[in-house]
XYZ file of C-alpha atoms in Angstrom:
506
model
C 103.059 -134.408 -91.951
C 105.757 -131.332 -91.377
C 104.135 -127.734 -91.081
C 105.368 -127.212 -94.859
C 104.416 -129.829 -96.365
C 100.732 -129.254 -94.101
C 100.674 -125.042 -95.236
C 101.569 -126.216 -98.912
C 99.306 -128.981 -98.727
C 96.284 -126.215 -97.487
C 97.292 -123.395 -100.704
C 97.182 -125.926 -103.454
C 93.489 -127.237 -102.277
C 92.570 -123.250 -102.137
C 93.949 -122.709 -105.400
C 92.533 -126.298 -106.918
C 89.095 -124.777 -105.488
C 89.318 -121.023 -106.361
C 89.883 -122.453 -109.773
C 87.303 -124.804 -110.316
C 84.589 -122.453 -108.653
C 86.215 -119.452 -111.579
C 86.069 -121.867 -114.414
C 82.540 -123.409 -114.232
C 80.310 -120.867 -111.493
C 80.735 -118.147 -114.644
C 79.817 -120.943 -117.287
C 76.847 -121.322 -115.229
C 75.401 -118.010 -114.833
C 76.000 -117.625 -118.358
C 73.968 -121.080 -119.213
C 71.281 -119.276 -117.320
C 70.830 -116.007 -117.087
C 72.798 -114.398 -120.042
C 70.118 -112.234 -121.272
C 68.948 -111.469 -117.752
C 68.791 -107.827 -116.222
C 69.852 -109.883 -113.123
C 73.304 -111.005 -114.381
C 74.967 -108.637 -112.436
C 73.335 -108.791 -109.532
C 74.176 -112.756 -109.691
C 77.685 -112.216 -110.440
C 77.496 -110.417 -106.699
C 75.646 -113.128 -104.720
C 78.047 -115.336 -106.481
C 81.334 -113.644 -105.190
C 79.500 -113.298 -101.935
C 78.956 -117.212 -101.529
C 82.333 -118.157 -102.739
C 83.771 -115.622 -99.791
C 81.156 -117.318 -97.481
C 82.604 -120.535 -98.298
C 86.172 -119.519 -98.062
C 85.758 -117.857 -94.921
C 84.077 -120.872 -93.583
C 86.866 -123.184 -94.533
C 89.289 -120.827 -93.272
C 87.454 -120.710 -89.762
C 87.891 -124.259 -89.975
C 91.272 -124.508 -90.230
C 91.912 -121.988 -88.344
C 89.706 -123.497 -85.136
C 91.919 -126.628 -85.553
C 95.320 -125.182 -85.322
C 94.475 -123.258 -82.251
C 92.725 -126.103 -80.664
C 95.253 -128.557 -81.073
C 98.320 -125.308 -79.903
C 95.537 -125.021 -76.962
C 96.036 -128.799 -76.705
C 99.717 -129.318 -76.576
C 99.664 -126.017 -74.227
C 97.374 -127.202 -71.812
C 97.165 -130.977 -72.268
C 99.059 -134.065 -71.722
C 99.583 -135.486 -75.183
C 99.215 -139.101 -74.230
C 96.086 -139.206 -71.765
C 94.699 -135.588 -72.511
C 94.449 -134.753 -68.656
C 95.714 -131.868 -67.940
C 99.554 -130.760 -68.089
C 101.065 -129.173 -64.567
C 101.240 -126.167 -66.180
C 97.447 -125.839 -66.365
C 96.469 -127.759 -63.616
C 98.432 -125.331 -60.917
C 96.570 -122.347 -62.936
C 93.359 -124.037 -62.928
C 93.879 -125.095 -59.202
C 94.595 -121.330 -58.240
C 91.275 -120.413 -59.732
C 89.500 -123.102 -57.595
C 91.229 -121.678 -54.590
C 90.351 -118.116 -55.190
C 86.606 -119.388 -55.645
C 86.844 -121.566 -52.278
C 87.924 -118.328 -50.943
C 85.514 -116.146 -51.725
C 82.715 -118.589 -50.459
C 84.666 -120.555 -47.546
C 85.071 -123.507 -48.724
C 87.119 -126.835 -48.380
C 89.338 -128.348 -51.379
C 91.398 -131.216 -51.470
C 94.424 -132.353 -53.426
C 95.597 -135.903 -54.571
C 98.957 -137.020 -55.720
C 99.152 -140.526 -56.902
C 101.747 -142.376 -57.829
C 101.571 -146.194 -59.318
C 103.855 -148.520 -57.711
C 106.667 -150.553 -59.861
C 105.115 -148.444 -63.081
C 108.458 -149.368 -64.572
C 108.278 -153.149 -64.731
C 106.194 -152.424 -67.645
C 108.440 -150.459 -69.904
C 111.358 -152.197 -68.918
C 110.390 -155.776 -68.610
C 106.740 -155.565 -70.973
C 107.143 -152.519 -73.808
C 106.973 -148.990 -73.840
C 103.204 -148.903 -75.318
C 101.963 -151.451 -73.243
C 103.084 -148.825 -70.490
C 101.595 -146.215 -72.520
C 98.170 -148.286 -72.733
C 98.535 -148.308 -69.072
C 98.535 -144.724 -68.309
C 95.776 -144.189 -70.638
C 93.519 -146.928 -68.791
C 94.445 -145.254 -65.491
C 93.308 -141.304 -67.231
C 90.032 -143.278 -68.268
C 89.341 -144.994 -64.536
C 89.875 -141.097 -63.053
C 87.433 -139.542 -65.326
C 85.165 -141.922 -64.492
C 85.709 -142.119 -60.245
C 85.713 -138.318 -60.413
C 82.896 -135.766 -60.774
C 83.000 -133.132 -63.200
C 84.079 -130.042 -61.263
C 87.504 -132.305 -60.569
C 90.577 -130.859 -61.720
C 92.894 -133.947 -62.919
C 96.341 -133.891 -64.052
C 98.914 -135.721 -65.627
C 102.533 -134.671 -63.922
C 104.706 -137.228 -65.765
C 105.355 -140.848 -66.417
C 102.851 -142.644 -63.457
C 102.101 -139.317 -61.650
C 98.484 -137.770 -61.379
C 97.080 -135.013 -59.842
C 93.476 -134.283 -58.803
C 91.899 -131.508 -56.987
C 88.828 -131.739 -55.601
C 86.820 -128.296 -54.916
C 83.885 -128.012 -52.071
C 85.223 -131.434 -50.940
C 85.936 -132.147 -46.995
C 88.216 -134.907 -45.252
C 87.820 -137.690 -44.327
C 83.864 -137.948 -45.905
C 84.176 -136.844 -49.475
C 87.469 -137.878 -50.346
C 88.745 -140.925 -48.431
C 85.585 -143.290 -50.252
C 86.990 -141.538 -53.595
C 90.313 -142.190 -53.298
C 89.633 -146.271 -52.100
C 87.646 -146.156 -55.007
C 90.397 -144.682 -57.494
C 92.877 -147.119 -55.631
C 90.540 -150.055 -56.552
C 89.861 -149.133 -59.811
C 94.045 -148.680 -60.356
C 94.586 -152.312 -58.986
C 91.772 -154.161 -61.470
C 93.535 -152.652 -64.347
C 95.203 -155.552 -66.806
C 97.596 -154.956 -69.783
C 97.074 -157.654 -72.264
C 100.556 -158.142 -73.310
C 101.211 -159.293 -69.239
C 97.853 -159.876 -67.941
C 99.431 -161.306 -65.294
C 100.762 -158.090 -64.030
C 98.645 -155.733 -61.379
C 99.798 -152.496 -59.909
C 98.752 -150.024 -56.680
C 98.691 -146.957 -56.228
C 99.965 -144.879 -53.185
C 98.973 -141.318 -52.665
C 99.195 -138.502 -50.841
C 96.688 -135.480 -49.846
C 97.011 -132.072 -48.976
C 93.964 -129.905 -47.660
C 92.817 -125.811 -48.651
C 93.341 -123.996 -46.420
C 94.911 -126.202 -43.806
C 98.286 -127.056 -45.949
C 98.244 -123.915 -47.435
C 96.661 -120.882 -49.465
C 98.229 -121.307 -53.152
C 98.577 -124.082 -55.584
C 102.156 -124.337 -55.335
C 101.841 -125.024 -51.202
C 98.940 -127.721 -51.715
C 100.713 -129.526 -54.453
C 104.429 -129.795 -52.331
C 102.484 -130.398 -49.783
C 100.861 -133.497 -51.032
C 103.750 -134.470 -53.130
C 105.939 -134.705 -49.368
C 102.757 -137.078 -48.273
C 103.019 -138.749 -51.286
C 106.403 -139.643 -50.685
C 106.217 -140.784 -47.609
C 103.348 -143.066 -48.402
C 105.850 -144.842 -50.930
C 107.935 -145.175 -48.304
C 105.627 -146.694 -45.978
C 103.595 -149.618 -47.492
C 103.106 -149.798 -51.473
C 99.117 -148.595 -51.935
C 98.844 -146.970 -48.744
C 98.109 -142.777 -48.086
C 99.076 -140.269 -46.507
C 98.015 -137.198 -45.198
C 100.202 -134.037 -45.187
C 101.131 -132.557 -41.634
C 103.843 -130.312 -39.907
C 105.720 -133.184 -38.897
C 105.363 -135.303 -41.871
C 107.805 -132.024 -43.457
C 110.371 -132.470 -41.066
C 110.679 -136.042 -41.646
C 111.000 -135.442 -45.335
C 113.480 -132.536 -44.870
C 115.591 -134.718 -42.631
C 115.060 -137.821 -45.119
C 116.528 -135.381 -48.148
C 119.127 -134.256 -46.049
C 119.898 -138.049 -45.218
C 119.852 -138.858 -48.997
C 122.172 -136.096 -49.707
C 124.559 -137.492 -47.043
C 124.337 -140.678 -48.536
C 124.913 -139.962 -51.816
C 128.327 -138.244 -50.927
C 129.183 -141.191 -48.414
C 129.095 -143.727 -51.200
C 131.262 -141.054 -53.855
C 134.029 -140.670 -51.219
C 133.931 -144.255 -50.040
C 133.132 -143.402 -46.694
C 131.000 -146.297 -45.894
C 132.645 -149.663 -44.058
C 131.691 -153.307 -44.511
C 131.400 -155.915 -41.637
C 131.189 -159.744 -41.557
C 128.858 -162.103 -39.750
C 130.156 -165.508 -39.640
C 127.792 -168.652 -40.198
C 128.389 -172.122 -38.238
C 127.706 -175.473 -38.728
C 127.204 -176.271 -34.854
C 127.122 -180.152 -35.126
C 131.193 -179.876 -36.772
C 131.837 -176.699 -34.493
C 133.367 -174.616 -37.485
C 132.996 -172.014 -39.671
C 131.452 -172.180 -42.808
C 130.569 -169.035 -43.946
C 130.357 -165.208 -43.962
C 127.876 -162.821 -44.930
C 128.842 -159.269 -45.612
C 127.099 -155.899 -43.894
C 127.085 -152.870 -44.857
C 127.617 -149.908 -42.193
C 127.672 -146.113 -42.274
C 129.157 -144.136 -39.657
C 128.185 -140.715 -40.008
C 130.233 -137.885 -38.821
C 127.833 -135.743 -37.184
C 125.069 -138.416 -36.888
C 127.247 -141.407 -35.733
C 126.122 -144.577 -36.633
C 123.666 -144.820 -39.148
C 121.431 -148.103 -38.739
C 120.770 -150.471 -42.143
C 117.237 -150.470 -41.955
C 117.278 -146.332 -42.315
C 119.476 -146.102 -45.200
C 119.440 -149.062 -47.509
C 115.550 -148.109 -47.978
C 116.284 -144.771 -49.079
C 119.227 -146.133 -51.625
C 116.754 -148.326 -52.695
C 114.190 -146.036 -53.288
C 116.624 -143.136 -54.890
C 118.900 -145.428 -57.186
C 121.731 -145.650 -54.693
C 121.934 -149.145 -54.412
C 123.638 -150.464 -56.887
C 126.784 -147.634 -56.048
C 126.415 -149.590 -52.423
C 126.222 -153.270 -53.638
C 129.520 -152.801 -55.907
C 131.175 -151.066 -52.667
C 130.533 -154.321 -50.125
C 131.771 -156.847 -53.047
C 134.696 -154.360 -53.849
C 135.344 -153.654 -50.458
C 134.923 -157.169 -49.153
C 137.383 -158.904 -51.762
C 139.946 -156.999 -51.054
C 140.128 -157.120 -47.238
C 139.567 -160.991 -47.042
C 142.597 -161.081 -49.640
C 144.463 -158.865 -47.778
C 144.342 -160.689 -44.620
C 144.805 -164.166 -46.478
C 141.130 -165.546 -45.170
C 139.661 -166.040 -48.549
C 139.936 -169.979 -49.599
C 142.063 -171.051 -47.001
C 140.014 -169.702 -43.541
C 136.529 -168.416 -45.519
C 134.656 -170.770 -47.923
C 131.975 -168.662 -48.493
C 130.848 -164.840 -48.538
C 127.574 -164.065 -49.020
C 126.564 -160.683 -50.602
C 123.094 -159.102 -49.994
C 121.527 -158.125 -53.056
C 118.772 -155.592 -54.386
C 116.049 -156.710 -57.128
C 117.737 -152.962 -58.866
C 120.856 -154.709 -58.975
C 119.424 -156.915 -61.766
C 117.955 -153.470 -63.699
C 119.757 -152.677 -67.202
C 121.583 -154.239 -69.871
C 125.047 -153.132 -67.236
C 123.901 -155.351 -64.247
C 125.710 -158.462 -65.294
C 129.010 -156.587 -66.170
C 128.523 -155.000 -63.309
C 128.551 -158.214 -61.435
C 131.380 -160.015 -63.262
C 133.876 -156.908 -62.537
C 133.040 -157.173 -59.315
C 133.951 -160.080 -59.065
C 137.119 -160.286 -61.166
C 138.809 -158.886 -58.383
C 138.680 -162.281 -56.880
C 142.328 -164.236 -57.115
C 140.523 -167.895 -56.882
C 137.502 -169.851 -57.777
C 134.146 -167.795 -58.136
C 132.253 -170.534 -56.310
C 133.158 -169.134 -52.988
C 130.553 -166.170 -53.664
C 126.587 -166.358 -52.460
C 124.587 -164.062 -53.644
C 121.759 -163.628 -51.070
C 118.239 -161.847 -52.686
C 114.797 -161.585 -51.144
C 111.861 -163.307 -52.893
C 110.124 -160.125 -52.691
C 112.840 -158.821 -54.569
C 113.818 -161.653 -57.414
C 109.554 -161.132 -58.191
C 109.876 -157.624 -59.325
C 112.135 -158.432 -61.815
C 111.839 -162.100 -62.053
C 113.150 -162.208 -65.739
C 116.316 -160.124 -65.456
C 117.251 -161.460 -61.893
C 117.163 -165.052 -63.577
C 118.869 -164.161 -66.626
C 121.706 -162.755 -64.534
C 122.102 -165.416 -62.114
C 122.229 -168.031 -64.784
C 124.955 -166.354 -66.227
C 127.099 -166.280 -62.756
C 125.868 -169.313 -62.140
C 127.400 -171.138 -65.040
C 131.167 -169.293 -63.367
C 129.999 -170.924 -59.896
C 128.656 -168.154 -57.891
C 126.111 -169.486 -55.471
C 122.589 -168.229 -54.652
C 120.846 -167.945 -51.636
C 116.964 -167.158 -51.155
C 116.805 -164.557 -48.212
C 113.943 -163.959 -46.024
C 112.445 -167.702 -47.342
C 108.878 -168.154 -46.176
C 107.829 -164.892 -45.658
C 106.512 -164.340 -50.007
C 103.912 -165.570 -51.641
C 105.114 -168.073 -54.222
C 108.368 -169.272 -52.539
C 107.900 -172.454 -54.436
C 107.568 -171.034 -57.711
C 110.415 -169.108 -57.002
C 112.822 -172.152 -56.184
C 111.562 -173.669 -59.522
C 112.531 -170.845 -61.880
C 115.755 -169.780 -60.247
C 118.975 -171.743 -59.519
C 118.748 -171.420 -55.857
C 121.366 -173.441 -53.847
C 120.683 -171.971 -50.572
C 117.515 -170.564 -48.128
C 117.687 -168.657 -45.233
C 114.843 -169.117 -42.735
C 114.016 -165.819 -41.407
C 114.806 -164.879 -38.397
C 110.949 -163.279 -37.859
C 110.107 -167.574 -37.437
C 113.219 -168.355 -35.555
C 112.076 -165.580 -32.333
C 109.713 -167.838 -31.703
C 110.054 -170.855 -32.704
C 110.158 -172.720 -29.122
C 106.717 -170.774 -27.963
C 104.677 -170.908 -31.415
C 103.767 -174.116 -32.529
C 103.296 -172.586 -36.272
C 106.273 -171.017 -36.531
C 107.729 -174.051 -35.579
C 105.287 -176.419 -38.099
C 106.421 -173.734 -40.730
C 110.355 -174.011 -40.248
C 110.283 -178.130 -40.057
C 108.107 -177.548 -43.321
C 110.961 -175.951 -44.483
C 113.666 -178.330 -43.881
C 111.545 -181.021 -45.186
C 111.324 -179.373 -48.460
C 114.980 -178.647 -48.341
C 115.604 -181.731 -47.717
C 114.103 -183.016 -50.755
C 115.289 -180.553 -53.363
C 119.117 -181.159 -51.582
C 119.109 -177.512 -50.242
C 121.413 -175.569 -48.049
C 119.850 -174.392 -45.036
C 120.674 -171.443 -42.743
C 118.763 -170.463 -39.724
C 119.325 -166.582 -39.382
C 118.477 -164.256 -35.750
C 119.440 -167.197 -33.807
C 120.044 -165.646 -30.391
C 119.450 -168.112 -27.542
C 120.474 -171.967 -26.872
C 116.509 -172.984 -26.693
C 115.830 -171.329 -30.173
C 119.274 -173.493 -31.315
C 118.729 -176.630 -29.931
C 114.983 -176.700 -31.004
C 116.006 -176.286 -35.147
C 119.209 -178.663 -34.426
C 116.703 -181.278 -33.767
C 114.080 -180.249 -36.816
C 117.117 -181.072 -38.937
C 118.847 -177.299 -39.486
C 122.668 -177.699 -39.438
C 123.843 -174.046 -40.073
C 123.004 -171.003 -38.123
C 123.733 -167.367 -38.060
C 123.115 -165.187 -35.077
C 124.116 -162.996 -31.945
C 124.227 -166.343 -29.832
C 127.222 -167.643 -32.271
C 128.740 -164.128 -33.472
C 127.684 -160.178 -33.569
C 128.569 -158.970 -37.202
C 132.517 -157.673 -37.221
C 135.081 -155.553 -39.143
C 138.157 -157.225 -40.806
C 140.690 -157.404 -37.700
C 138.015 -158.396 -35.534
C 137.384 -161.238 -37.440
C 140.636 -161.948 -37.813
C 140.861 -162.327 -34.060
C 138.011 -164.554 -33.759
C 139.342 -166.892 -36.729
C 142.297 -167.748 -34.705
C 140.297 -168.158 -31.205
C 138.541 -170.279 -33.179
C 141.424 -172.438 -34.786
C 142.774 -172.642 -31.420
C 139.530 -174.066 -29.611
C 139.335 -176.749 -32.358
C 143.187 -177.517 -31.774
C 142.299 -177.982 -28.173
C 139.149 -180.146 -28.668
C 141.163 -182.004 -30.890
């Protein structure tokens, strides 16, 4: 109901009442006490009580209002935790009070990992249910001098007063972290989510509420960035990593807006037929004060800061047109595989995305691989197949990446129209020295065998590790032993060193 409509709503009861106490509280006196010496004295207790009345209804309405302004001022509307507004005010009284008596106090941050896949892939109000199980689970872990907060979307904030580390708070937090992880939505009951976090300490990570809660925020972070429902506790050196990680990110950001960043190509053999039959496409940055950025330091943080998809379209873009340019495409290179990101597949955009990418191409689309990590088609499993179905049907190609290394690779195979897997290269290292690496990668072959799969043996570095998966069965290999990943005129090079070996074996 609007505030008019609410105010009008109020008068006309007030009027309805005034008038039906007027009308009938005279008759009444009247009825009984018209003769009486008392009338008048009745008439006054009688205005009296009606002002009683009105007064208390007034108090009543008037309590409400400001309770539910207090609400909305201090409270998060959806769980009724505390806003940040109030919590940092709150918190500064708790610090002024540990103060005064020297004492310890602690502060949480927690964050709950892939929160998203539930608006986006369930429904906004199953998400919604969600937060308001995880308010009720912190109520409950937490005593009642805890200060907890609501931030926004799937960040909470507690502060703990008279609390010391590791002994008061570590079993709390496992215990919140727990708690978090049992939680089920019964529109995906399947679904189950952690919950990193990060802690900051009075008066070791600072004196005001502001400090603590950067403080744990920066831990916070990092935990996300370390393992999904880990911790982490803030500490000098965990800022500078942070401050060089943002100025990284910014970097980054400006790299892939100016185009700065360079592709390279790793080709893939079939050893038995001593050719090519394949490339998969890098990504490199080479930063101008830095020098060369490595992969595994960058694509995290694109990942993790909504850079990625900016980077995928980049490598296809960037990739298409050299191999055109240079006349390899179809005639030298049969296939280019593409690494992609479980983000890629986020949003209505991601298959337009995809097929303007690729329209750059002058021939047949079946001479594309998309390459994805299990780990990565689960978080989205529904959009990542509803894409891929749709390139498929052009004749793009998909490989599973890192295969093995999940937890439901076979379920994955099933729902997905996977052409191609990749043994990692984590089970080639050893493959000659550990007998279950080895069990695992003939298991692999055997099973790729049977569903008339591609394999491709990936990290192969040494002529034992080769020779030992050429006779398990694996006919196509990618490593440092065949070829170190290249730019466009080195490959060139090595295409026709190639072409001329063959002509001389021949």
């Amino acid at each position: 109901m609007s505030p008019r409509r609410a105010a009008a709503a109020i008068a006309f009861l007030y009027l309805f009442l005034g008038y039906i106490w007027i009308s009938f509280s005279d008759r009444f006196l009247l009825t009984i006490a018209a003769e009486s010496s008392y009338l008048t004295e009745l008439q006054t207790y009688k205005g009296w009580t009606y002002v009683t009345i009105t007064a208390g209804l007034l108090y009543l309405l008037a309590y409400r209002a400001l309770q539910r302004e207090r609400n909305l001022s201090e409270r998060d509307g959806l769980t009724l935790l505390l806003n940040r507004h109030m919590f940092e005010r709150e918190l500064a009284s708790e610090i002024q009070y540990a103060h005064d008596n020297q004492q310890n106090l602690s502060v949480i941050m927690l964050n709950i990992d892939g929160f998203k896949q539930i608006n986006s892939h369930v429904s906004l109000e199953a998400g919604d249910k969600f937060l308001i199980a995880v308010a009720g689970e912190l109520r409950e872990a937490c005593h009642q001098q805890a200060l907890i907060a609501r931030f926004g979307n799937d960040e909470f904030a507690i502060a703990l007063p008279d609390s010391t580390w590791p002994d008061d708070v570590l079993p709390l937090l496992q215990q919140i972290q727990r708690r978090i992880a049992h939680i089920r939505i019964s529109e995906s009951p399947q679904l189950s989510f952690t919950a990193s976090a990060g802690l900051a300490l009075y008066p070791r990570d600072g004196s005001a509420a502001s400090e603590l809660i950067d403080a744990a925020d920066l831990a916070l972070e990092q935990a996300r960035q370390t393992e999904r429902g880990s911790y982490k506790l803030y500490n000098a050196e965990l800022s500078a990593i942070m401050s060089n990680k943002a100025r990284l990110l910014f970097d980054l950001k400006s790299a892939i807006e100016k185009r700065q960043l360079t592709v390279v190509y790793q080709p893939q053999f079939c050893v038995s037929e001593n050719r090519m039959t394949g490339l998969e496409v890098l990504v490199r940055w080479n930063h101008p004060e830095r020098g060369i950025i490595p992969p595994c330091d960058f694509i995290p943080l694109a990942e993790q800061n909504g850079l990625i998809c900016g980077i995928t379209d980049f490598v296809m873009q960037q990739a298409i047109s050299e191999l055109t340019e240079y006349g390899l495409l179809y005639r030298d290179v049969q296939r280019v595989s593409f690494n992609v990101s479980a983000a890629d597949f986020n949003g209505n955009e991601s298959c337009d995305r995809f097929l303007s990418n690729l329209a750059l191409l002058p021939g047949d689309w079946s001479v594309i691989e998309l390459e994805l990590t299990e780990s990565a088609a689960l978080l989205n499993l529904e959009g990542v197949k509803q894409v891929l179905e749709k390139l498929t049907e052009k004749g793009v190609q998909v490989s599973l990446d890192d295969f093995g290394t999940g937890y439901s690779s076979l379920n994955t195979l099933r729902l997905l129209p996977i052409k191609e897997v990749k043994i990692d290269q984590s089970f080639v290292k050893d493959i000659v020295q550990n007998k279950q690496d080895a069990k695992l990668v003939k298991t692999i072959l055997a099973m790729a065998q049977a569903l008339h799969l591609r394999v491709v043996a990936e990290g192969v570095e040494t002529h034992a590790q080769a020779n030992y998966l050429m006779k398990a069965g694996c006919e196509e290999f990618q490593g440092y032993l065949y070829a170190r990943p290249m730019p466009i005129n080195h490959l060139v090079t090595f295409i026709n060193n190639l072409k001329q070996q063959q002509r001389a074996q021949s």
